[in-house]
Amino acid sequence: MNYYKDYEMVIGLEVHVELKTKTKIFCRCKTDFGAEPNTQCCPVCMGMPGTLPVLNGKVVDYAVKAGVALGCDIAPYSKQDRKNYFYPDLPKAYQISQFDLPLCEHGHVDIETENGPKRIGITRIHIEEDAGKLVHDASHGTMIDCNRCGVPLIEIVSEPDIRSAEEANAYLQKLRATIMYTGVSDCKMNEGSLRCDVNLSVRKLGEEKFGTRTEMKNINSFQFIGKAIEYEYKRQVDAIESGEKITQETRRFDADSGKTYTMRSKENANDYRYFPDPDLPAIEISKEKLAELTAEIPTLPDERKKMYTEKYGLTPYDAEMLTNDMYIADYFEKGATLTDYPKLLSNLLLSEIFRLRTDDSEIPITPENLASIAQMSGAQTINSSTGKKLIKEIWQTGADAVSYVRKNGLEQINDRELLSKLAAEEIAANPKSVVDYKNGKTAALKAIVGKVMSRTDGKGNPVIINEVVTELAEK
Ligand SMILES: [Zn+2]
């Protein structure tokens, strides 16, 4: 029995983002990724007794920028609190974070879903310090690397507005893009500079009351987040359907098995015994400072998206795909000014180029060159399949598209008489297809169209070929 359709998932995400400051949040140690263990730490970040933290002003500036970009209200007054817990990678046995007065509140992220646009609320963004890293080694046991202790983080807590793995993915993509545009973090999931905790509960459709939620910590890829959500949703629904109770707990997602496992029962806020850090003064942000930081934020994905739909006629979904990566957005804008067919350019980027580009590396085709392929396609100089082949070829060689087409005679064949003649020959050679077509099998002509196209070496005008084949078959 399929009882899953009677339930919905309720998801809130907590995203930790490492800020790209040169030094740590409370000391002058460097924050470079991948340095030799314990070469970037000092008594302050190692939590030695008697040391005093001094807040890095850049951390506040960066957090404010992220907050403004995500539509938050910025608190003119906020403070830092100690969150107490014993964990081996946290030498101080407490983390300096923010409890009741966070720096940013009430923001949002707008996403595209299959049912149209949707707004996901952001409850708060606060600043805090990262913990160290435990390194497990068969011969030496477990060791600690303190390089990451005190690396500045912002934690972005969403409202429980997310209802599917797809929405979670769209939210994270947009959040990541928005933060990257501001330049305060590189948001590299593979280096841990963006990490995501998923809070998930289920409830019967139409119910108001939230179910008991579980938390899945530190999932480090978009793909795994989707898998963890799907698995945990089914696990909770199965449990409820068989009369079990869901316990509030932290669970670990295992990428190999695709399952989640109990780690520990979830702490409540009062287990952390938060109190204001007595070593740090309050954070005050003046109106002037806020205006100054706001002025430094570049044009954000949502504004560019709006421009693409209005100026270039792209769908909101396509515009979102292009703007989610600033490099791609810049690339598209450069090319779009050079062709009369920006929508075709967008299609080539989202299909052919996205397929060929498997990582974050630069596209080996210049925007000018891709724009000229869009131009030739739009102006019917080449057909769309030649356009695709051309992209594959130029990806390897970097050749100029226009001269390549000329040199290799790839121009589209629009000669109706010639195409008609080829069509007549193919129809004569395939009488059965014509009979099938006349008996109502409209797809039967496709084979003939394909044969005519291959006799033009794929250069025929597909619209004209279709027309002449249909005309002749109907005679
Ligand atoms: Zn330090």
Coordinates of C-alpha atoms and ligand atoms in Angstrom, one line a residue:
M1 CA 0.0 0.0 0.0
N2 CA 1.3 3.4 -0.8
Y3 CA 0.7 5.5 2.3
Y4 CA 3.5 8.0 1.5
K5 CA 1.2 10.1 -0.5
D6 CA -0.9 10.8 2.7
Y7 CA 2.1 12.6 4.3
E8 CA 4.3 15.6 3.6
M9 CA 7.8 16.3 4.7
V10 CA 8.6 19.5 6.7
I11 CA 12.3 20.5 6.3
G12 CA 14.3 23.3 7.8
L13 CA 18.0 23.7 6.9
E14 CA 20.9 24.9 9.0
V15 CA 23.8 26.0 6.7
H16 CA 27.3 26.7 8.0
V17 CA 29.4 28.9 5.8
E18 CA 33.1 29.6 6.4
L19 CA 33.8 33.3 5.8
K20 CA 36.8 34.1 3.6
T21 CA 38.6 36.3 6.0
K22 CA 42.4 36.2 6.0
T23 CA 42.6 35.6 9.8
K24 CA 40.5 33.8 12.3
I25 CA 37.5 35.2 14.3
F26 CA 39.3 35.9 17.6
C27 CA 43.0 35.8 16.9
R28 CA 45.5 36.6 14.0
C29 CA 46.0 33.0 12.9
K30 CA 45.6 32.3 9.2
T31 CA 42.7 30.4 7.7
D32 CA 44.3 28.8 4.6
F33 CA 42.7 25.5 3.7
G34 CA 44.9 22.4 3.6
A35 CA 47.8 23.7 5.6
E36 CA 50.0 21.2 7.7
P37 CA 48.1 20.2 10.8
N38 CA 48.5 22.6 13.8
T39 CA 50.6 25.2 11.9
Q40 CA 47.8 27.8 12.0
C41 CA 46.9 28.0 15.7
C42 CA 47.9 29.9 18.8
P43 CA 47.0 29.9 22.5
V44 CA 43.8 31.9 21.8
C45 CA 42.2 29.5 19.3
M46 CA 43.6 26.5 21.1
G47 CA 41.6 27.6 24.1
M48 CA 44.4 28.0 26.6
P49 CA 43.3 29.4 30.0
G50 CA 43.9 33.1 30.5
T51 CA 43.8 34.1 26.8
L52 CA 41.4 36.7 25.6
P53 CA 39.5 36.8 22.3
V54 CA 39.4 40.0 20.2
L55 CA 36.7 40.0 17.5
N56 CA 37.8 40.4 13.9
G57 CA 35.9 43.3 12.4
K58 CA 35.9 41.7 9.0
V59 CA 33.8 38.8 10.3
V60 CA 31.0 41.2 11.3
D61 CA 31.3 43.1 7.9
Y62 CA 31.0 39.9 6.0
A63 CA 28.1 38.5 8.0
V64 CA 26.2 41.8 7.6
K65 CA 26.8 41.6 3.8
A66 CA 25.5 38.1 3.7
G67 CA 22.5 39.1 5.8
V68 CA 21.6 42.1 3.6
A69 CA 22.0 40.0 0.4
L70 CA 19.5 37.5 1.9
G71 CA 17.0 40.1 2.8
C72 CA 17.5 40.2 6.6
D73 CA 17.1 42.9 9.1
I74 CA 20.4 43.7 10.6
A75 CA 20.4 44.1 14.4
P76 CA 21.9 47.5 15.5
Y77 CA 22.9 45.7 18.7
S78 CA 23.8 42.1 19.2
K79 CA 26.0 40.1 21.4
Q80 CA 28.1 36.9 21.6
D81 CA 27.3 33.9 23.9
R82 CA 29.1 30.8 25.0
K83 CA 27.6 27.6 24.0
N84 CA 28.9 25.0 26.4
Y85 CA 29.6 21.4 25.3
F86 CA 32.3 19.0 25.7
Y87 CA 33.5 17.6 22.4
P88 CA 37.1 16.4 21.7
D89 CA 37.6 18.8 18.7
L90 CA 36.6 21.8 20.8
P91 CA 39.6 22.5 23.2
K92 CA 37.8 25.3 25.1
A93 CA 34.8 23.1 25.8
Y94 CA 32.6 25.9 24.7
Q95 CA 31.9 27.6 21.4
I96 CA 31.5 31.3 21.0
S97 CA 28.3 31.8 19.1
Q98 CA 25.2 34.0 19.3
F99 CA 22.0 33.0 21.2
D100 CA 19.1 35.3 21.8
L101 CA 20.4 38.4 19.9
P102 CA 21.7 37.3 16.5
L103 CA 23.2 39.7 14.0
C104 CA 20.6 39.1 11.2
E105 CA 16.9 38.0 11.3
H106 CA 13.9 37.6 9.1
G107 CA 15.4 37.1 5.7
H108 CA 14.3 35.0 2.7
V109 CA 15.4 33.1 -0.4
D110 CA 13.2 33.0 -3.5
I111 CA 13.2 29.7 -5.5
E112 CA 11.6 28.3 -8.6
T113 CA 9.6 25.1 -8.0
E114 CA 7.6 23.0 -10.4
N115 CA 4.5 24.8 -9.1
G116 CA 6.0 28.2 -9.6
P117 CA 8.0 30.6 -7.4
K118 CA 8.2 30.1 -3.7
R119 CA 9.7 32.0 -0.8
I120 CA 11.7 30.2 1.9
G121 CA 12.0 32.2 5.1
I122 CA 15.4 32.7 6.9
T123 CA 14.9 32.8 10.7
R124 CA 18.3 34.1 11.6
I125 CA 22.0 34.3 10.7
H126 CA 24.5 34.4 13.5
I127 CA 28.3 34.5 13.7
E128 CA 30.3 31.8 15.5
E129 CA 33.6 30.0 15.5
D130 CA 34.4 26.7 13.9
A131 CA 35.7 23.7 15.9
G132 CA 38.9 21.7 15.1
K133 CA 39.2 18.5 13.2
L134 CA 39.7 15.0 14.5
V135 CA 42.1 12.9 12.4
H136 CA 41.7 9.1 12.8
D137 CA 44.8 7.1 12.0
A138 CA 45.3 3.4 12.5
S139 CA 48.8 3.6 13.8
H140 CA 48.6 6.7 16.0
G141 CA 44.9 6.6 17.1
T142 CA 42.9 9.8 17.1
M143 CA 44.7 13.1 16.8
I144 CA 43.4 16.7 16.7
D145 CA 44.2 19.4 14.2
C146 CA 43.5 22.8 15.6
N147 CA 43.9 24.7 12.3
R148 CA 40.1 25.0 11.9
C149 CA 39.5 26.1 15.5
G150 CA 38.3 29.7 15.4
V151 CA 37.7 29.9 11.6
P152 CA 34.8 32.3 11.3
L153 CA 31.4 30.9 10.4
I154 CA 27.9 32.2 9.8
E155 CA 25.1 29.8 10.5
I156 CA 22.0 30.4 8.4
V157 CA 18.8 28.9 9.9
S158 CA 15.8 28.6 7.6
E159 CA 12.2 28.4 8.5
P160 CA 10.6 25.0 8.2
D161 CA 9.2 26.0 4.8
I162 CA 10.8 23.4 2.6
R163 CA 8.5 20.5 1.4
S164 CA 10.7 18.3 -0.9
A165 CA 14.3 17.4 -1.7
E166 CA 14.0 19.5 -4.9
E167 CA 13.0 22.5 -2.9
A168 CA 15.9 21.9 -0.5
N169 CA 18.2 21.7 -3.5
A170 CA 16.9 24.9 -5.1
Y171 CA 17.1 26.7 -1.8
L172 CA 20.8 25.7 -1.3
Q173 CA 21.8 26.5 -4.8
K174 CA 20.3 30.0 -4.5
L175 CA 21.7 30.6 -1.0
R176 CA 25.1 29.5 -2.2
A177 CA 24.9 31.7 -5.3
T178 CA 23.8 34.8 -3.3
I179 CA 26.6 34.4 -0.8
M180 CA 29.2 33.8 -3.5
Y181 CA 28.1 37.0 -5.4
T182 CA 28.8 39.0 -2.2
G183 CA 32.3 37.5 -2.1
V184 CA 32.3 36.7 1.6
S185 CA 32.8 33.0 1.1
D186 CA 33.8 30.6 -1.6
C187 CA 31.2 28.1 -0.5
K188 CA 33.2 25.0 -1.5
M189 CA 31.3 22.0 -0.3
N190 CA 34.2 19.7 -1.0
E191 CA 36.5 21.8 1.3
G192 CA 33.8 22.1 4.0
S193 CA 33.3 25.8 3.6
L194 CA 29.6 25.2 3.1
R195 CA 28.0 22.4 5.2
C196 CA 24.4 21.6 5.7
D197 CA 22.3 20.1 8.5
V198 CA 18.9 18.9 7.6
N199 CA 16.0 19.0 10.1
L200 CA 13.1 16.8 8.9
S201 CA 9.8 15.8 10.3
V202 CA 6.7 14.4 8.6
R203 CA 3.0 15.0 9.1
K204 CA -0.3 13.9 7.6
L205 CA -1.4 16.2 4.7
G206 CA -3.7 18.9 6.1
E207 CA -2.3 18.7 9.6
E208 CA -1.1 21.9 11.2
K209 CA 1.0 20.4 14.0
F210 CA 4.6 19.6 13.3
G211 CA 5.8 16.0 13.9
T212 CA 8.9 15.2 15.9
R213 CA 12.0 16.1 13.9
T214 CA 15.4 14.4 13.5
E215 CA 18.5 16.2 12.5
M216 CA 21.1 15.0 10.0
K217 CA 24.4 16.7 10.4
N218 CA 27.1 17.9 8.0
I219 CA 26.0 16.4 4.7
N220 CA 28.6 17.5 2.2
S221 CA 27.1 17.3 -1.3
F222 CA 23.9 18.4 -2.9
Q223 CA 23.4 14.8 -4.2
F224 CA 23.7 13.3 -0.7
I225 CA 21.4 15.9 0.8
G226 CA 18.7 14.8 -1.6
K227 CA 19.3 11.1 -0.9
A228 CA 19.3 11.7 2.9
I229 CA 16.0 13.5 2.7
E230 CA 14.3 10.8 0.6
Y231 CA 15.5 8.1 2.9
E232 CA 14.7 9.8 6.2
Y233 CA 11.2 10.8 5.0
K234 CA 10.3 7.2 4.2
R235 CA 11.9 5.9 7.4
Q236 CA 9.7 8.3 9.5
V237 CA 6.5 7.5 7.6
D238 CA 7.2 3.8 7.8
A239 CA 7.8 4.1 11.6
I240 CA 4.6 6.1 12.1
E241 CA 2.5 3.7 10.0
S242 CA 3.8 0.7 12.1
G243 CA 2.8 2.5 15.3
E244 CA 6.3 3.6 16.4
K245 CA 7.2 6.9 17.9
I246 CA 9.8 9.2 16.2
T247 CA 12.5 10.3 18.7
Q248 CA 14.1 13.6 18.5
E249 CA 17.7 12.8 17.7
T250 CA 20.7 13.5 15.6
R251 CA 21.3 11.0 12.8
R252 CA 24.2 10.3 10.6
F253 CA 23.8 9.9 6.8
D254 CA 25.9 7.1 5.4
A255 CA 26.6 7.8 1.8
D256 CA 27.6 4.2 1.0
S257 CA 24.4 2.6 2.1
G258 CA 22.2 5.7 1.5
K259 CA 20.7 5.2 5.0
T260 CA 20.6 7.3 8.2
Y261 CA 21.7 6.0 11.6
T262 CA 21.1 7.2 15.2
M263 CA 24.1 9.1 16.5
R264 CA 22.9 10.7 19.7
S265 CA 19.7 12.0 21.2
K266 CA 19.2 15.6 20.3
E267 CA 20.1 18.2 22.8
N268 CA 17.7 21.1 23.6
A269 CA 18.9 24.7 23.7
N270 CA 19.0 24.6 27.6
D271 CA 21.4 21.7 27.5
Y272 CA 24.1 24.1 26.2
R273 CA 23.8 26.5 29.2
Y274 CA 24.2 29.6 27.0
F275 CA 25.4 32.7 28.7
P276 CA 26.9 36.0 27.4
D277 CA 30.6 35.8 26.8
P278 CA 32.1 38.1 29.5
D279 CA 35.3 38.7 27.4
L280 CA 33.6 40.2 24.4
P281 CA 31.7 43.6 24.2
A282 CA 28.4 43.9 22.3
I283 CA 28.4 44.4 18.6
E284 CA 26.9 47.7 17.4
I285 CA 26.3 48.5 13.8
S286 CA 25.6 52.1 13.0
K287 CA 23.3 53.2 10.1
E288 CA 26.3 54.7 8.3
K289 CA 28.2 51.4 8.6
L290 CA 25.2 49.4 7.4
A291 CA 24.8 51.8 4.4
E292 CA 28.5 51.5 3.5
L293 CA 28.4 47.7 3.6
T294 CA 25.2 47.5 1.6
A295 CA 26.7 49.8 -1.1
E296 CA 29.5 47.2 -1.6
I297 CA 27.1 44.4 -2.5
P298 CA 27.1 43.7 -6.3
T299 CA 24.0 43.0 -8.4
L300 CA 22.6 39.8 -6.9
P301 CA 21.2 36.7 -8.7
D302 CA 17.5 37.7 -8.3
E303 CA 18.1 41.1 -10.0
R304 CA 20.0 39.5 -12.8
K305 CA 17.3 36.8 -13.1
K306 CA 14.6 39.5 -13.5
M307 CA 16.7 41.2 -16.2
Y308 CA 17.1 38.0 -18.1
T309 CA 13.3 37.3 -18.2
E310 CA 12.4 40.9 -19.1
K311 CA 15.2 41.8 -21.5
Y312 CA 16.0 38.4 -23.1
G313 CA 12.6 36.6 -22.7
L314 CA 14.1 33.7 -20.8
T315 CA 11.8 31.6 -18.5
P316 CA 12.3 32.2 -14.8
Y317 CA 13.6 28.6 -14.4
D318 CA 16.3 29.1 -17.2
A319 CA 17.2 32.5 -15.8
E320 CA 17.7 30.9 -12.3
M321 CA 19.9 28.2 -13.7
L322 CA 22.2 30.8 -15.4
T323 CA 22.3 33.2 -12.4
N324 CA 23.1 30.4 -9.8
D325 CA 26.7 30.6 -11.0
M326 CA 28.2 34.0 -11.3
Y327 CA 30.8 32.9 -13.8
I328 CA 28.0 31.5 -16.1
A329 CA 25.9 34.6 -15.6
D330 CA 28.8 36.9 -16.6
Y331 CA 29.5 34.6 -19.6
F332 CA 25.9 34.7 -20.7
E333 CA 25.6 38.5 -20.4
K334 CA 28.8 39.0 -22.5
G335 CA 27.5 36.7 -25.2
A336 CA 24.0 37.9 -25.1
T337 CA 25.0 41.4 -26.3
L338 CA 26.7 39.9 -29.4
T339 CA 23.7 37.9 -30.9
D340 CA 20.2 38.6 -31.9
Y341 CA 19.2 35.2 -30.4
P342 CA 20.0 35.4 -26.6
K343 CA 17.4 32.7 -25.9
L344 CA 19.2 30.3 -28.2
L345 CA 22.4 31.2 -26.5
S346 CA 20.9 30.4 -23.2
N347 CA 19.6 27.0 -24.5
L348 CA 23.1 26.1 -25.8
L349 CA 24.6 27.0 -22.4
L350 CA 22.1 25.1 -20.4
S351 CA 22.1 22.0 -22.6
E352 CA 25.4 21.5 -24.5
I353 CA 27.8 23.5 -22.4
F354 CA 26.4 22.3 -19.0
R355 CA 26.7 18.7 -20.3
L356 CA 30.4 19.2 -21.3
R357 CA 31.4 21.2 -18.3
T358 CA 31.6 18.7 -15.5
D359 CA 33.4 20.9 -12.9
D360 CA 33.9 24.5 -12.0
S361 CA 36.6 25.0 -14.6
E362 CA 36.5 27.7 -17.3
I363 CA 34.6 27.1 -20.5
P364 CA 37.2 26.6 -23.3
I365 CA 34.8 28.3 -25.8
T366 CA 34.8 32.1 -25.6
P367 CA 31.4 33.8 -25.1
E368 CA 32.0 35.5 -28.5
N369 CA 32.4 32.2 -30.2
L370 CA 29.3 30.6 -28.6
A371 CA 27.3 33.8 -29.4
S372 CA 28.3 33.3 -33.1
I373 CA 27.0 29.7 -33.0
A374 CA 23.7 31.0 -31.6
Q375 CA 23.7 33.7 -34.3
M376 CA 24.3 31.2 -37.1
S377 CA 21.6 28.8 -35.7
G378 CA 19.1 31.6 -35.3
A379 CA 19.7 33.0 -38.8
Q380 CA 19.4 29.5 -40.3
T381 CA 22.9 29.4 -41.5
I382 CA 23.4 26.1 -39.8
N383 CA 20.8 23.7 -38.3
S384 CA 20.6 22.9 -34.7
S385 CA 22.3 19.5 -34.8
T386 CA 25.3 21.1 -36.6
G387 CA 25.3 23.7 -33.8
K388 CA 25.6 20.9 -31.2
K389 CA 28.4 19.2 -33.2
L390 CA 30.2 22.4 -33.6
I391 CA 30.2 23.0 -29.8
K392 CA 31.7 19.6 -29.2
E393 CA 34.4 20.2 -31.8
I394 CA 35.3 23.7 -30.7
W395 CA 35.4 22.6 -27.0
Q396 CA 38.5 20.5 -28.0
T397 CA 40.2 22.8 -30.5
G398 CA 39.0 26.4 -29.6
A399 CA 38.5 27.0 -33.4
D400 CA 36.5 30.0 -34.6
A401 CA 33.0 28.8 -35.2
V402 CA 32.3 30.9 -38.3
S403 CA 35.4 30.0 -40.2
Y404 CA 35.0 26.4 -39.1
V405 CA 31.6 26.2 -40.7
R406 CA 32.8 27.9 -43.9
K407 CA 35.9 25.7 -44.2
N408 CA 34.0 22.5 -43.6
G409 CA 30.9 23.4 -45.7
L410 CA 28.5 22.9 -42.8
E411 CA 26.0 25.5 -43.9
Q412 CA 22.5 24.4 -43.7
I413 CA 20.9 23.2 -47.0
N414 CA 17.8 25.2 -47.6
D415 CA 17.4 24.3 -51.3
R416 CA 13.7 23.1 -51.4
E417 CA 14.1 21.6 -54.9
L418 CA 17.1 19.5 -53.9
L419 CA 15.5 18.3 -50.6
S420 CA 12.3 17.5 -52.5
K421 CA 14.2 15.4 -55.0
L422 CA 15.9 13.4 -52.1
A423 CA 12.5 13.0 -50.4
A424 CA 10.9 11.6 -53.5
E425 CA 13.7 9.1 -53.8
E426 CA 13.4 7.9 -50.2
I427 CA 9.6 7.7 -50.4
A428 CA 9.9 5.5 -53.5
A429 CA 12.4 3.3 -51.7
N430 CA 10.2 3.0 -48.6
P431 CA 6.6 2.4 -49.7
K432 CA 5.6 0.6 -46.5
S433 CA 6.2 3.7 -44.4
V434 CA 3.9 5.7 -46.6
V435 CA 1.2 3.0 -46.3
D436 CA 1.6 3.1 -42.5
Y437 CA 1.4 6.8 -42.5
K438 CA -1.8 6.8 -44.6
N439 CA -3.2 4.3 -42.1
G440 CA -2.8 6.8 -39.3
K441 CA 0.7 6.0 -38.0
T442 CA 2.0 9.6 -38.1
A443 CA 5.4 8.5 -36.7
A444 CA 6.0 6.4 -39.8
L445 CA 7.4 9.4 -41.7
K446 CA 10.1 10.0 -39.2
A447 CA 12.3 7.3 -40.6
I448 CA 12.1 8.8 -44.1
V449 CA 12.8 12.3 -42.7
G450 CA 15.9 10.8 -41.0
K451 CA 17.1 9.2 -44.2
V452 CA 16.8 12.4 -46.2
M453 CA 18.6 14.2 -43.4
S454 CA 21.4 11.7 -43.4
R455 CA 21.8 12.1 -47.2
T456 CA 22.5 15.8 -46.6
D457 CA 25.2 14.7 -44.1
G458 CA 23.0 16.2 -41.4
K459 CA 23.0 19.6 -42.9
G460 CA 19.5 19.8 -44.3
N461 CA 16.9 22.3 -43.1
P462 CA 14.8 20.1 -40.8
V463 CA 11.6 22.2 -41.2
I464 CA 11.8 22.0 -45.0
I465 CA 12.6 18.3 -45.0
N466 CA 9.6 17.7 -42.9
E467 CA 7.4 19.7 -45.1
V468 CA 8.5 18.1 -48.4
V469 CA 8.3 14.5 -47.0
T470 CA 4.8 15.1 -45.7
E471 CA 3.6 16.8 -48.9
L472 CA 4.9 13.9 -51.0
A473 CA 3.6 11.2 -48.8
E474 CA 0.1 12.7 -48.8
K475 CA 0.0 12.8 -52.6
Ligands
ZN1 ZN 44.9 31.5 16.9

